PDB file of C-alpha atoms in Angstrom:
ATOM      1  CA  MET Z   1     104.749 116.269 151.385  1.00 66.00           C
ATOM      2  CA  ASP Z   2     102.406 117.964 153.347  1.00 68.00           C
ATOM      3  CA  ILE Z   3     100.351 121.025 152.910  1.00 75.00           C
ATOM      4  CA  VAL Z   4     102.612 122.920 155.165  1.00 74.00           C
ATOM      5  CA  THR Z   5     105.696 121.575 153.471  1.00 76.00           C
ATOM      6  CA  ILE Z   6     104.740 123.072 150.144  1.00 82.00           C
ATOM      7  CA  PHE Z   7     103.766 126.497 151.741  1.00 83.00           C
ATOM      8  CA  GLN Z   8     107.092 126.855 153.398  1.00 80.00           C
ATOM      9  CA  LEU Z   9     109.060 125.653 150.009  1.00 84.00           C
ATOM     10  CA  ILE Z  10     107.005 128.182 147.827  1.00 89.00           C
ATOM     11  CA  PHE Z  11     107.830 131.017 150.412  1.00 89.00           C
ATOM     12  CA  GLN Z  12     111.345 129.661 150.403  1.00 87.00           C
ATOM     13  CA  TRP Z  13     111.470 129.774 146.605  1.00 90.00           C
ATOM     14  CA  SER Z  14     109.561 132.950 146.129  1.00 94.00           C
ATOM     15  CA  VAL Z  15     112.408 135.499 146.507  1.00 93.00           C
ATOM     16  CA  PRO Z  16     114.729 133.466 143.924  1.00 93.00           C
ATOM     17  CA  ALA Z  17     111.673 133.482 141.333  1.00 94.00           C
ATOM     18  CA  LEU Z  18     110.888 136.780 141.821  1.00 95.00           C
ATOM     19  CA  ILE Z  19     114.701 137.866 141.389  1.00 95.00           C
ATOM     20  CA  GLY Z  20     115.494 135.668 138.297  1.00 94.00           C
ATOM     21  CA  GLY Z  21     112.212 137.000 136.890  1.00 92.00           C
ATOM     22  CA  ILE Z  22     113.423 140.498 137.083  1.00 94.00           C
ATOM     23  CA  ALA Z  23     116.779 139.725 135.794  1.00 94.00           C
ATOM     24  CA  LEU Z  24     115.033 137.829 132.765  1.00 91.00           C
ATOM     25  CA  VAL Z  25     113.279 140.812 132.099  1.00 88.00           C
ATOM     26  CA  LEU Z  26     115.500 143.293 132.475  1.00 91.00           C
ATOM     27  CA  LEU Z  27     117.943 141.047 129.990  1.00 93.00           C
ATOM     28  CA  PHE Z  28     114.973 141.422 127.518  1.00 89.00           C
ATOM     29  CA  VAL Z  29     114.389 144.849 128.105  1.00 87.00           C
ATOM     30  CA  ALA Z  30     118.264 146.030 127.252  1.00 90.00           C
ATOM     31  CA  GLY Z  31     118.386 143.099 123.943  1.00 89.00           C
ATOM     32  CA  TYR Z  32     114.994 145.026 122.889  1.00 86.00           C
ATOM     33  CA  LEU Z  33     116.701 148.792 123.201  1.00 87.00           C
ATOM     34  CA  ILE Z  34     119.613 147.403 121.839  1.00 89.00           C
ATOM     35  CA  TYR Z  35     116.913 145.841 118.870  1.00 85.00           C
ATOM     36  CA  LYS Z  36     115.279 149.215 118.940  1.00 84.00           C
ATOM     37  CA  LYS Z  37     118.199 151.526 118.582  1.00 84.00           C
ATOM     38  CA  GLY Z  38     121.062 149.820 116.752  1.00 82.00           C
ATOM     39  CA  PHE Z  39     118.806 147.749 114.246  1.00 80.00           C
ATOM     40  CA  HIS Z  40     116.210 150.554 114.030  1.00 76.00           C
ATOM     41  CA  GLY Z  41     113.376 147.681 114.893  1.00 76.00           C
ATOM     42  CA  GLU Z  42     109.811 148.542 115.080  1.00 81.00           C
ATOM     43  CA  LYS Z  43     108.352 145.792 116.604  1.00 82.00           C
ATOM     44  CA  ALA Z  44     106.207 146.845 120.040  1.00 81.00           C
ATOM     45  CA  PHE Z  45     105.400 144.405 122.769  1.00 83.00           C
ATOM     46  CA  PRO Z  46     101.822 144.985 124.537  1.00 86.00           C
ATOM     47  CA  LYS Z  47     102.010 145.408 128.563  1.00 87.00           C
ATOM     48  CA  ALA Z  48     100.255 142.127 128.902  1.00 88.00           C
ATOM     49  CA  GLN Z  49     102.423 140.048 126.841  1.00 90.00           C
ATOM     50  CA  VAL Z  50     105.140 141.504 129.294  1.00 89.00           C
ATOM     51  CA  ILE Z  51     103.682 140.789 132.814  1.00 93.00           C
ATOM     52  CA  SER Z  52     102.651 137.814 131.517  1.00 94.00           C
ATOM     53  CA  ALA Z  53     106.436 136.918 130.545  1.00 92.00           C
ATOM     54  CA  PHE Z  54     107.673 138.045 133.527  1.00 94.00           C
ATOM     55  CA  LEU Z  55     105.112 136.149 136.007  1.00 96.00           C
ATOM     56  CA  LEU Z  56     106.032 132.988 133.694  1.00 96.00           C
ATOM     57  CA  CYS Z  57     109.279 133.148 134.261  1.00 94.00           C
ATOM     58  CA  CYS Z  58     108.975 133.997 137.877  1.00 96.00           C
ATOM     59  CA  TRP Z  59     106.815 130.513 137.771  1.00 96.00           C
ATOM     60  CA  PHE Z  60     109.264 128.393 135.775  1.00 95.00           C
ATOM     61  CA  ILE Z  61     111.775 129.306 138.216  1.00 95.00           C
ATOM     62  CA  LEU Z  62     109.314 128.418 141.354  1.00 95.00           C
ATOM     63  CA  VAL Z  63     108.257 125.351 139.956  1.00 95.00           C
ATOM     64  CA  LEU Z  64     111.822 124.611 138.877  1.00 93.00           C
ATOM     65  CA  GLY Z  65     112.818 124.982 142.684  1.00 92.00           C
ATOM     66  CA  LEU Z  66     109.890 123.002 144.592  1.00 90.00           C
ATOM     67  CA  THR Z  67     110.538 120.064 142.301  1.00 90.00           C
ATOM     68  CA  SER Z  68     113.915 119.736 142.062  1.00 88.00           C
ATOM     69  CA  LEU Z  69     116.369 122.455 143.494  1.00 86.00           C
ATOM     70  CA  SER Z  70     115.110 122.140 146.584  1.00 81.00           C
ATOM     71  CA  ARG Z  71     115.847 118.659 147.072  1.00 77.00           C
ATOM     72  CA  GLY Z  72     119.214 116.481 147.023  1.00 73.00           C
ATOM     73  CA  ALA Z  73     120.110 113.806 144.587  1.00 74.00           C
ATOM     74  CA  ASN Z  74     118.678 111.312 146.536  1.00 74.00           C
ATOM     75  CA  PHE Z  75     116.344 109.629 143.517  1.00 75.00           C
ATOM     76  CA  THR Z  76     119.167 108.662 141.181  1.00 75.00           C
ATOM     77  CA  GLY Z  77     117.575 106.811 138.599  1.00 74.00           C
ATOM     78  CA  SER Z  78     114.308 106.550 139.964  1.00 80.00           C
ATOM     79  CA  PHE Z  79     110.952 105.891 137.658  1.00 85.00           C
ATOM     80  CA  ASN Z  80     107.555 105.486 137.807  1.00 87.00           C
ATOM     81  CA  ILE Z  81     105.592 104.205 134.579  1.00 87.00           C
ATOM     82  CA  ASP Z  82     102.697 102.846 136.434  1.00 89.00           C
ATOM     83  CA  PHE Z  83      99.520 104.886 135.823  1.00 89.00           C
ATOM     84  CA  PHE Z  84      97.588 106.052 138.503  1.00 91.00           C
ATOM     85  CA  SER Z  85      99.655 104.656 140.956  1.00 91.00           C
ATOM     86  CA  GLY Z  86      99.701 107.467 142.975  1.00 90.00           C
ATOM     87  CA  TYR Z  87      96.062 107.092 143.537  1.00 92.00           C
ATOM     88  CA  ILE Z  88      96.443 103.606 144.439  1.00 92.00           C
ATOM     89  CA  SER Z  89      98.786 104.333 146.923  1.00 90.00           C
ATOM     90  CA  ALA Z  90      97.445 107.753 148.507  1.00 89.00           C
ATOM     91  CA  TRP Z  91      93.901 104.837 148.935  1.00 90.00           C
ATOM     92  CA  ASN Z  92      95.831 102.207 150.143  1.00 89.00           C
ATOM     93  CA  HIS Z  93      97.444 104.784 153.152  1.00 85.00           C
ATOM     94  CA  TRP Z  94      94.661 106.878 152.876  1.00 83.00           C
ATOM     95  CA  SER Z  95      97.124 109.453 153.184  1.00 80.00           C
ATOM     96  CA  VAL Z  96      96.227 112.966 153.118  1.00 79.00           C
ATOM     97  CA  SER Z  97      99.242 113.775 152.452  1.00 80.00           C
ATOM     98  CA  GLU Z  98      99.543 112.148 149.153  1.00 85.00           C
ATOM     99  CA  LEU Z  99      96.128 113.192 148.329  1.00 88.00           C
ATOM    100  CA  GLN Z 100      97.184 117.162 149.019  1.00 86.00           C
ATOM    101  CA  LEU Z 101     100.468 116.531 146.517  1.00 89.00           C
ATOM    102  CA  ILE Z 102      98.278 115.373 143.846  1.00 92.00           C
ATOM    103  CA  LEU Z 103      95.894 118.320 143.952  1.00 93.00           C
ATOM    104  CA  PHE Z 104      98.758 120.565 144.499  1.00 93.00           C
ATOM    105  CA  ASN Z 105     100.506 119.089 141.327  1.00 94.00           C
ATOM    106  CA  MET Z 106      97.612 119.722 139.228  1.00 95.00           C
ATOM    107  CA  LEU Z 107      97.258 123.344 140.486  1.00 95.00           C
ATOM    108  CA  MET Z 108     101.141 123.860 140.016  1.00 96.00           C
ATOM    109  CA  PHE Z 109     100.759 123.953 136.518  1.00 96.00           C
ATOM    110  CA  ALA Z 110      97.321 126.363 136.256  1.00 96.00           C
ATOM    111  CA  PRO Z 111      99.366 129.341 135.907  1.00 96.00           C
ATOM    112  CA  LEU Z 112     100.890 128.122 132.516  1.00 96.00           C
ATOM    113  CA  GLY Z 113      97.835 127.210 131.383  1.00 96.00           C
ATOM    114  CA  PHE Z 114      95.849 130.680 131.994  1.00 96.00           C
ATOM    115  CA  LEU Z 115      99.072 133.212 131.374  1.00 96.00           C
ATOM    116  CA  LEU Z 116     100.245 131.397 127.807  1.00 95.00           C
ATOM    117  CA  PRO Z 117      97.416 132.789 125.769  1.00 94.00           C
ATOM    118  CA  LEU Z 118      98.405 136.346 126.802  1.00 93.00           C
ATOM    119  CA  LEU Z 119     101.761 135.987 126.051  1.00 93.00           C
ATOM    120  CA  TRP Z 120     101.268 134.385 122.256  1.00 91.00           C
ATOM    121  CA  LYS Z 121      97.994 134.472 120.423  1.00 90.00           C
ATOM    122  CA  LYS Z 122      98.246 131.094 118.886  1.00 92.00           C
ATOM    123  CA  ALA Z 123      98.358 129.347 122.721  1.00 93.00           C
ATOM    124  CA  GLU Z 124      94.756 130.353 122.682  1.00 91.00           C
ATOM    125  CA  ASN Z 125      94.642 127.100 120.596  1.00 94.00           C
ATOM    126  CA  LEU Z 126      93.571 124.437 123.392  1.00 94.00           C
ATOM    127  CA  TRP Z 127      96.232 122.009 121.721  1.00 96.00           C
ATOM    128  CA  VAL Z 128      99.198 124.353 121.568  1.00 96.00           C
ATOM    129  CA  VAL Z 129      98.828 124.972 125.461  1.00 96.00           C
ATOM    130  CA  LEU Z 130      98.499 120.700 125.795  1.00 96.00           C
ATOM    131  CA  ALA Z 131     101.601 120.746 123.335  1.00 96.00           C
ATOM    132  CA  VAL Z 132     103.533 123.251 125.796  1.00 96.00           C
ATOM    133  CA  SER Z 133     102.377 121.589 129.002  1.00 96.00           C
ATOM    134  CA  PHE Z 134     103.758 118.547 127.910  1.00 97.00           C
ATOM    135  CA  ALA Z 135     106.832 119.534 127.232  1.00 96.00           C
ATOM    136  CA  LEU Z 136     108.103 121.355 129.999  1.00 96.00           C
ATOM    137  CA  THR Z 137     106.303 118.619 131.979  1.00 95.00           C
ATOM    138  CA  ALA Z 138     108.599 116.084 130.215  1.00 95.00           C
ATOM    139  CA  PHE Z 139     111.177 118.481 130.742  1.00 96.00           C
ATOM    140  CA  LEU Z 140     111.275 118.804 134.206  1.00 94.00           C
ATOM    141  CA  GLU Z 141     110.437 114.638 134.719  1.00 93.00           C
ATOM    142  CA  VAL Z 142     113.940 114.316 132.888  1.00 93.00           C
ATOM    143  CA  PHE Z 143     115.183 116.710 134.561  1.00 92.00           C
ATOM    144  CA  GLN Z 144     114.692 115.063 137.960  1.00 92.00           C
ATOM    145  CA  PHE Z 145     115.627 111.759 136.574  1.00 90.00           C
ATOM    146  CA  LEU Z 146     118.871 112.700 135.061  1.00 90.00           C
ATOM    147  CA  THR Z 147     119.857 114.850 138.122  1.00 89.00           C
ATOM    148  CA  GLY Z 148     118.065 112.319 140.812  1.00 87.00           C
ATOM    149  CA  THR Z 149     116.542 114.908 142.473  1.00 86.00           C
ATOM    150  CA  GLY Z 150     113.297 113.446 141.602  1.00 86.00           C
ATOM    151  CA  ILE Z 151     111.221 110.689 140.433  1.00 88.00           C
ATOM    152  CA  PHE Z 152     109.931 110.421 136.086  1.00 90.00           C
ATOM    153  CA  GLU Z 153     106.675 109.742 137.165  1.00 92.00           C
ATOM    154  CA  LEU Z 154     103.635 109.325 134.379  1.00 92.00           C
ATOM    155  CA  ASP Z 155     100.850 110.506 137.352  1.00 94.00           C
ATOM    156  CA  ASP Z 156     102.728 113.931 137.135  1.00 94.00           C
ATOM    157  CA  LEU Z 157     102.540 114.492 133.318  1.00 94.00           C
ATOM    158  CA  PHE Z 158      98.690 113.620 133.362  1.00 95.00           C
ATOM    159  CA  HIS Z 159      98.120 115.942 136.852  1.00 95.00           C
ATOM    160  CA  ASN Z 160     100.122 118.746 135.325  1.00 96.00           C
ATOM    161  CA  LEU Z 161      98.222 118.114 131.935  1.00 96.00           C
ATOM    162  CA  ILE Z 162      95.131 119.195 133.822  1.00 96.00           C
ATOM    163  CA  GLY Z 163      96.339 121.965 136.073  1.00 96.00           C
ATOM    164  CA  SER Z 164      97.612 123.436 132.678  1.00 96.00           C
ATOM    165  CA  LEU Z 165      93.726 122.817 131.241  1.00 95.00           C
ATOM    166  CA  PHE Z 166      91.908 124.139 134.116  1.00 95.00           C
ATOM    167  CA  GLY Z 167      94.148 127.819 133.969  1.00 95.00           C
ATOM    168  CA  TYR Z 168      93.340 127.931 130.202  1.00 95.00           C
ATOM    169  CA  PHE Z 169      90.031 127.410 130.552  1.00 94.00           C
ATOM    170  CA  CYS Z 170      89.387 129.782 133.274  1.00 94.00           C
ATOM    171  CA  GLY Z 171      91.355 132.197 131.637  1.00 93.00           C
ATOM    172  CA  MET Z 172      89.521 131.917 128.261  1.00 92.00           C
ATOM    173  CA  ALA Z 173      86.276 132.264 130.048  1.00 91.00           C
ATOM    174  CA  ILE Z 174      87.768 135.813 131.546  1.00 92.00           C
ATOM    175  CA  PHE Z 175      88.893 136.890 128.477  1.00 89.00           C
ATOM    176  CA  ALA Z 176      86.188 135.969 126.404  1.00 86.00           C
ATOM    177  CA  ALA Z 177      84.051 138.123 129.301  1.00 87.00           C
ATOM    178  CA  ILE Z 178      86.367 141.146 128.534  1.00 88.00           C
ATOM    179  CA  ARG Z 179      86.447 140.910 124.812  1.00 84.00           C
ATOM    180  CA  GLU Z 180      82.670 140.455 124.588  1.00 83.00           C
ATOM    181  CA  ARG Z 181      81.264 142.656 127.263  1.00 82.00           C
ATOM    182  CA  ALA Z 182      79.022 139.939 128.268  1.00 79.00           C
ATOM    183  CA  PHE Z 183      78.768 136.826 130.375  1.00 79.00           C
ATOM    184  CA  ARG Z 184      79.519 133.633 128.441  1.00 80.00           C
ATOM    185  CA  LEU Z 185      77.569 129.918 130.037  1.00 85.00           C
ATOM    186  CA  ALA Z 186      79.819 127.969 128.309  1.00 85.00           C
ATOM    187  CA  PRO Z 187      83.485 129.226 129.187  1.00 85.00           C
ATOM    188  CA  VAL Z 188      82.664 129.205 132.313  1.00 87.00           C
ATOM    189  CA  ALA Z 189      80.942 125.755 132.168  1.00 90.00           C
ATOM    190  CA  LYS Z 190      84.341 123.926 130.883  1.00 87.00           C
ATOM    191  CA  ALA Z 191      86.255 126.432 133.612  1.00 88.00           C
ATOM    192  CA  LEU Z 192      84.186 124.593 136.092  1.00 90.00           C
ATOM    193  CA  SER Z 193      83.813 121.224 134.610  1.00 92.00           C
ATOM    194  CA  ILE Z 194      87.137 120.434 136.358  1.00 92.00           C
ATOM    195  CA  PRO Z 195      86.862 121.180 139.685  1.00 93.00           C
ATOM    196  CA  CYS Z 196      83.195 119.713 139.678  1.00 94.00           C
ATOM    197  CA  VAL Z 197      85.050 116.444 138.372  1.00 94.00           C
ATOM    198  CA  ILE Z 198      87.577 116.563 141.026  1.00 93.00           C
ATOM    199  CA  GLY Z 199      84.920 117.234 143.956  1.00 94.00           C
ATOM    200  CA  ILE Z 200      82.200 114.720 142.930  1.00 96.00           C
ATOM    201  CA  ALA Z 201      85.082 112.175 142.517  1.00 94.00           C
ATOM    202  CA  LEU Z 202      86.920 113.005 145.636  1.00 93.00           C
ATOM    203  CA  GLY Z 203      83.067 113.023 146.969  1.00 94.00           C
ATOM    204  CA  ALA Z 204      82.575 109.284 146.094  1.00 95.00           C
ATOM    205  CA  VAL Z 205      86.230 108.340 147.006  1.00 92.00           C
ATOM    206  CA  PHE Z 206      85.611 109.983 151.306  1.00 90.00           C
ATOM    207  CA  TYR Z 207      81.990 108.177 150.881  1.00 93.00           C
ATOM    208  CA  ALA Z 208      83.268 104.544 149.614  1.00 92.00           C
ATOM    209  CA  TYR Z 209      85.800 104.823 152.495  1.00 88.00           C
ATOM    210  CA  ASP Z 210      83.525 105.787 155.215  1.00 87.00           C
ATOM    211  CA  CYS Z 211      81.432 102.748 154.146  1.00 89.00           C
ATOM    212  CA  GLN Z 212      84.363 100.249 155.167  1.00 85.00           C
ATOM    213  CA  PRO Z 213      84.265  99.826 159.323  1.00 79.00           C
ATOM    214  CA  TYR Z 214      87.988  98.975 158.872  1.00 78.00           C
ATOM    215  CA  GLY Z 215      89.930 101.386 156.800  1.00 80.00           C
ATOM    216  CA  ASN Z 216      91.988 100.508 153.741  1.00 86.00           C
ATOM    217  CA  MET Z 217      94.819  97.746 154.257  1.00 85.00           C
ATOM    218  CA  SER Z 218      98.267 100.267 154.286  1.00 83.00           C
ATOM    219  CA  ILE Z 219     100.221  96.924 153.386  1.00 85.00           C
ATOM    220  CA  LEU Z 220      98.800  95.973 149.785  1.00 87.00           C
ATOM    221  CA  PRO Z 221     101.152  97.540 147.203  1.00 87.00           C
ATOM    222  CA  ALA Z 222     100.651 100.259 144.622  1.00 87.00           C
ATOM    223  CA  VAL Z 223     101.879  98.498 141.806  1.00 85.00           C
ATOM    224  CA  LYS Z 224     100.582  94.514 141.011  1.00 83.00           C
ATOM    225  CA  GLN Z 225     103.877  92.344 141.514  1.00 81.00           C
ATOM    226  CA  ASP Z 226     105.261  90.000 139.547  1.00 83.00           C
ATOM    227  CA  MET Z 227     104.914  86.366 141.530  1.00 83.00           C
ATOM    228  CA  SER Z 228     105.090  83.789 138.725  1.00 85.00           C
ATOM    229  CA  THR Z 229     108.461  83.597 139.339  1.00 89.00           C
ATOM    230  CA  ILE Z 230     108.012  83.151 143.450  1.00 89.00           C
ATOM    231  CA  GLN Z 231     107.249  79.726 145.217  1.00 89.00           C
ATOM    232  CA  ILE Z 232     105.861  80.114 148.887  1.00 87.00           C
ATOM    233  CA  VAL Z 233     105.943  77.047 150.937  1.00 88.00           C
ATOM    234  CA  THR Z 234     104.689  76.861 154.487  1.00 86.00           C
ATOM    235  CA  GLU Z 235     104.475  73.895 156.875  1.00 85.00           C
ATOM    236  CA  TRP Z 236     102.496  75.607 159.517  1.00 84.00           C
ATOM    237  CA  GLU Z 237      99.229  74.118 159.932  1.00 83.00           C
ATOM    238  CA  PRO Z 238      96.434  75.910 161.362  1.00 81.00           C
ATOM    239  CA  SER Z 239      94.601  74.760 164.790  1.00 83.00           C
ATOM    240  CA  GLU Z 240      91.420  74.008 164.696  1.00 85.00           C
ATOM    241  CA  GLN Z 241      90.805  75.304 168.718  1.00 86.00           C
ATOM    242  CA  ASN Z 242      89.267  78.885 169.137  1.00 87.00           C
ATOM    243  CA  ALA Z 243      91.630  81.142 170.631  1.00 84.00           C
ATOM    244  CA  THR Z 244      91.614  84.804 171.914  1.00 85.00           C
ATOM    245  CA  ALA Z 245      94.166  87.866 171.003  1.00 80.00           C
ATOM    246  CA  ALA Z 246      94.689  91.168 172.326  1.00 76.00           C
ATOM    247  CA  VAL Z 247      93.932  93.977 169.666  1.00 74.00           C
ATOM    248  CA  TYR Z 248      96.222  97.222 170.558  1.00 72.00           C
ATOM    249  CA  LYS Z 249      94.161 100.619 170.215  1.00 70.00           C
ATOM    250  CA  ASN Z 250      95.768 104.037 171.076  1.00 73.00           C
ATOM    251  CA  GLN Z 251      93.791 105.431 173.209  1.00 77.00           C
ATOM    252  CA  TYR Z 252      95.068 108.882 172.367  1.00 77.00           C
ATOM    253  CA  ALA Z 253      94.816 108.633 168.813  1.00 71.00           C
ATOM    254  CA  GLU Z 254      93.343 112.457 167.169  1.00 73.00           C
ATOM    255  CA  ASP Z 255      92.826 113.663 171.161  1.00 81.00           C
ATOM    256  CA  LYS Z 256      94.281 116.923 170.425  1.00 82.00           C
ATOM    257  CA  VAL Z 257      94.016 117.767 174.496  1.00 89.00           C
ATOM    258  CA  TYR Z 258      96.717 115.280 175.152  1.00 88.00           C
ATOM    259  CA  MET Z 259      98.564 116.401 171.947  1.00 87.00           C
ATOM    260  CA  GLN Z 260      98.671 119.827 173.497  1.00 88.00           C
ATOM    261  CA  SER Z 261      99.287 118.453 176.982  1.00 91.00           C
ATOM    262  CA  VAL Z 262     102.622 116.628 175.748  1.00 90.00           C
ATOM    263  CA  LYS Z 263     104.205 119.543 173.800  1.00 90.00           C
ATOM    264  CA  ALA Z 264     103.576 121.791 176.974  1.00 91.00           C
ATOM    265  CA  GLY Z 265     105.244 119.414 179.628  1.00 93.00           C
ATOM    266  CA  LEU Z 266     108.259 118.869 177.142  1.00 91.00           C
ATOM    267  CA  ALA Z 267     108.499 122.515 176.308  1.00 91.00           C
ATOM    268  CA  GLU Z 268     108.049 122.891 180.322  1.00 91.00           C
ATOM    269  CA  LEU Z 269     110.648 120.566 180.693  1.00 91.00           C
ATOM    270  CA  GLU Z 270     113.310 120.355 178.265  1.00 90.00           C
ATOM    271  CA  ASN Z 271     112.642 124.553 177.571  1.00 91.00           C
ATOM    272  CA  LEU Z 272     111.205 124.571 173.412  1.00 91.00           C
ATOM    273  CA  THR Z 273     109.192 126.558 171.690  1.00 90.00           C
ATOM    274  CA  PHE Z 274     106.717 124.677 169.721  1.00 88.00           C
ATOM    275  CA  SER Z 275     105.400 126.058 166.025  1.00 81.00           C
ATOM    276  CA  GLN Z 276     101.535 126.423 166.098  1.00 75.00           C
ATOM    277  CA  LEU Z 277     101.276 124.373 162.803  1.00 72.00           C
ATOM    278  CA  ALA Z 278     100.703 120.771 162.807  1.00 73.00           C
ATOM    279  CA  ARG Z 279     102.180 118.914 159.381  1.00 73.00           C
ATOM    280  CA  ARG Z 280     100.840 115.495 158.788  1.00 70.00           C
ATOM    281  CA  GLU Z 281     102.962 112.508 157.957  1.00 64.00           C
ATOM    282  CA  ASP Z 282     100.197 109.841 156.555  1.00 61.00           C
ATOM    283  CA  GLU Z 283      97.867 108.655 160.202  1.00 66.00           C
ATOM    284  CA  ASN Z 284     100.730 110.463 161.982  1.00 75.00           C
ATOM    285  CA  VAL Z 285     101.006 114.549 162.884  1.00 79.00           C
ATOM    286  CA  GLY Z 286     104.089 116.326 163.929  1.00 80.00           C
ATOM    287  CA  TYR Z 287     105.641 119.509 165.289  1.00 84.00           C
ATOM    288  CA  THR Z 288     108.292 121.551 164.807  1.00 83.00           C
ATOM    289  CA  GLY Z 289     110.341 123.842 167.249  1.00 86.00           C
ATOM    290  CA  THR Z 290     113.482 125.056 168.468  1.00 89.00           C
ATOM    291  CA  ASP Z 291     115.438 124.728 171.819  1.00 90.00           C
ATOM    292  CA  ALA Z 292     117.141 126.899 173.589  1.00 88.00           C
ATOM    293  CA  ASN Z 293     120.182 126.845 171.745  1.00 89.00           C
ATOM    294  CA  GLY Z 294     118.040 127.371 168.267  1.00 86.00           C
ATOM    295  CA  THR Z 295     118.697 123.908 166.883  1.00 89.00           C
ATOM    296  CA  ASP Z 296     115.413 123.022 165.086  1.00 85.00           C
ATOM    297  CA  PHE Z 297     113.597 119.102 166.395  1.00 86.00           C
ATOM    298  CA  GLN Z 298     110.422 117.749 165.380  1.00 84.00           C
ATOM    299  CA  ILE Z 299     108.009 115.876 167.351  1.00 86.00           C
ATOM    300  CA  ILE Z 300     105.613 112.966 165.853  1.00 83.00           C
ATOM    301  CA  PHE Z 301     102.472 111.966 167.611  1.00 81.00           C
ATOM    302  CA  PHE Z 302     101.926 107.793 165.668  1.00 76.00           C
ATOM    303  CA  PHE Z 303      98.102 107.098 165.421  1.00 68.00           C
ATOM    304  CA  ARG Z 304      99.130 103.600 165.022  1.00 61.00           C
TER     305      ARG Z 304
END
C-alpha cells in the first residue's frame, strides 16, 4: 500500500467516520439529557472533553475502516510474530511503499496520544496512554485476525505505540505551554526526540544503501527459515573455464519522459484518460485511469 492508496482510503472513510462520530455524540447528548432531566444529575462536561470525545470517535472509525473494513477476508488465519520483519522486508526490497506504510502506522495512532489526555485527566500519565494504546492496537490486530481482513503483526503493535507516544509528547508540550504561559524546552525536546531518532535512522539506512553499488537482494526472506530438516544435493559441477554472459538493463528505468510518451500514445490510441497521480509498488510505478466507457484500468511500468 503506497501513500496515494493510503490517502485515497482516508478520503473514502472520512465521511463515514464523521457521520459515525456525530451519531455517537448525539447518542451521548441524548443520554446526558436523560441524566440531567430524569435523574437530576449535576455533573457537567467541559467543551474540551466533548470535542476530544467526538474527534476520538471519528478517529477510531477511520482507523477501523483503514485497517479492516476496507479489505476483504483475504488473510484468514494469517499472523506474523517475527519482530522487525517489516523492516527487514523493506530493506531487502528497498521498497518505498513498505517504508511509507511503516511510518503511516506510527502516525495513525498519534491522534490517540494527543487527544486522550484531554478526554481523561488520568491519561496525562504516560503509562495510562500506553496501556490504552496497547489495548486498542491489540483489539484491532485480533479483529483483523479473526475476520481475516488483515494480518496479526507484532510490528504493528510497536508502530502504533510509537505513534501514540509521539502524539502524547506533542500534546503535553502544548498543554504545558498553555497552562504555564511559558515556553519549556524539556516537553518540546521529548516531542522532537521521536522524529529526530527516526530521521537519523532513515538517514543512516539511506546512506548504507547508497554505499552498496549493487543494492540489496530482494529474494532474501524477511524471516529466517528453518533448514535443519532440508538436505540439498546437486550433481552439477561448475566449469573451470571462463565464460561470458549478457546482463539485461532496462534503459527506460525511471525515464519519466518515456513514461509520459507511452501514456500519451495509449491515451490517443485507446481513448483513455489517465490520472495525474503516480503510485509506487516497490520499484515499479503505476498509473490509473478510465476508458471511454468509464471502466477503470491500471498501467504499470516495471523497472527490472
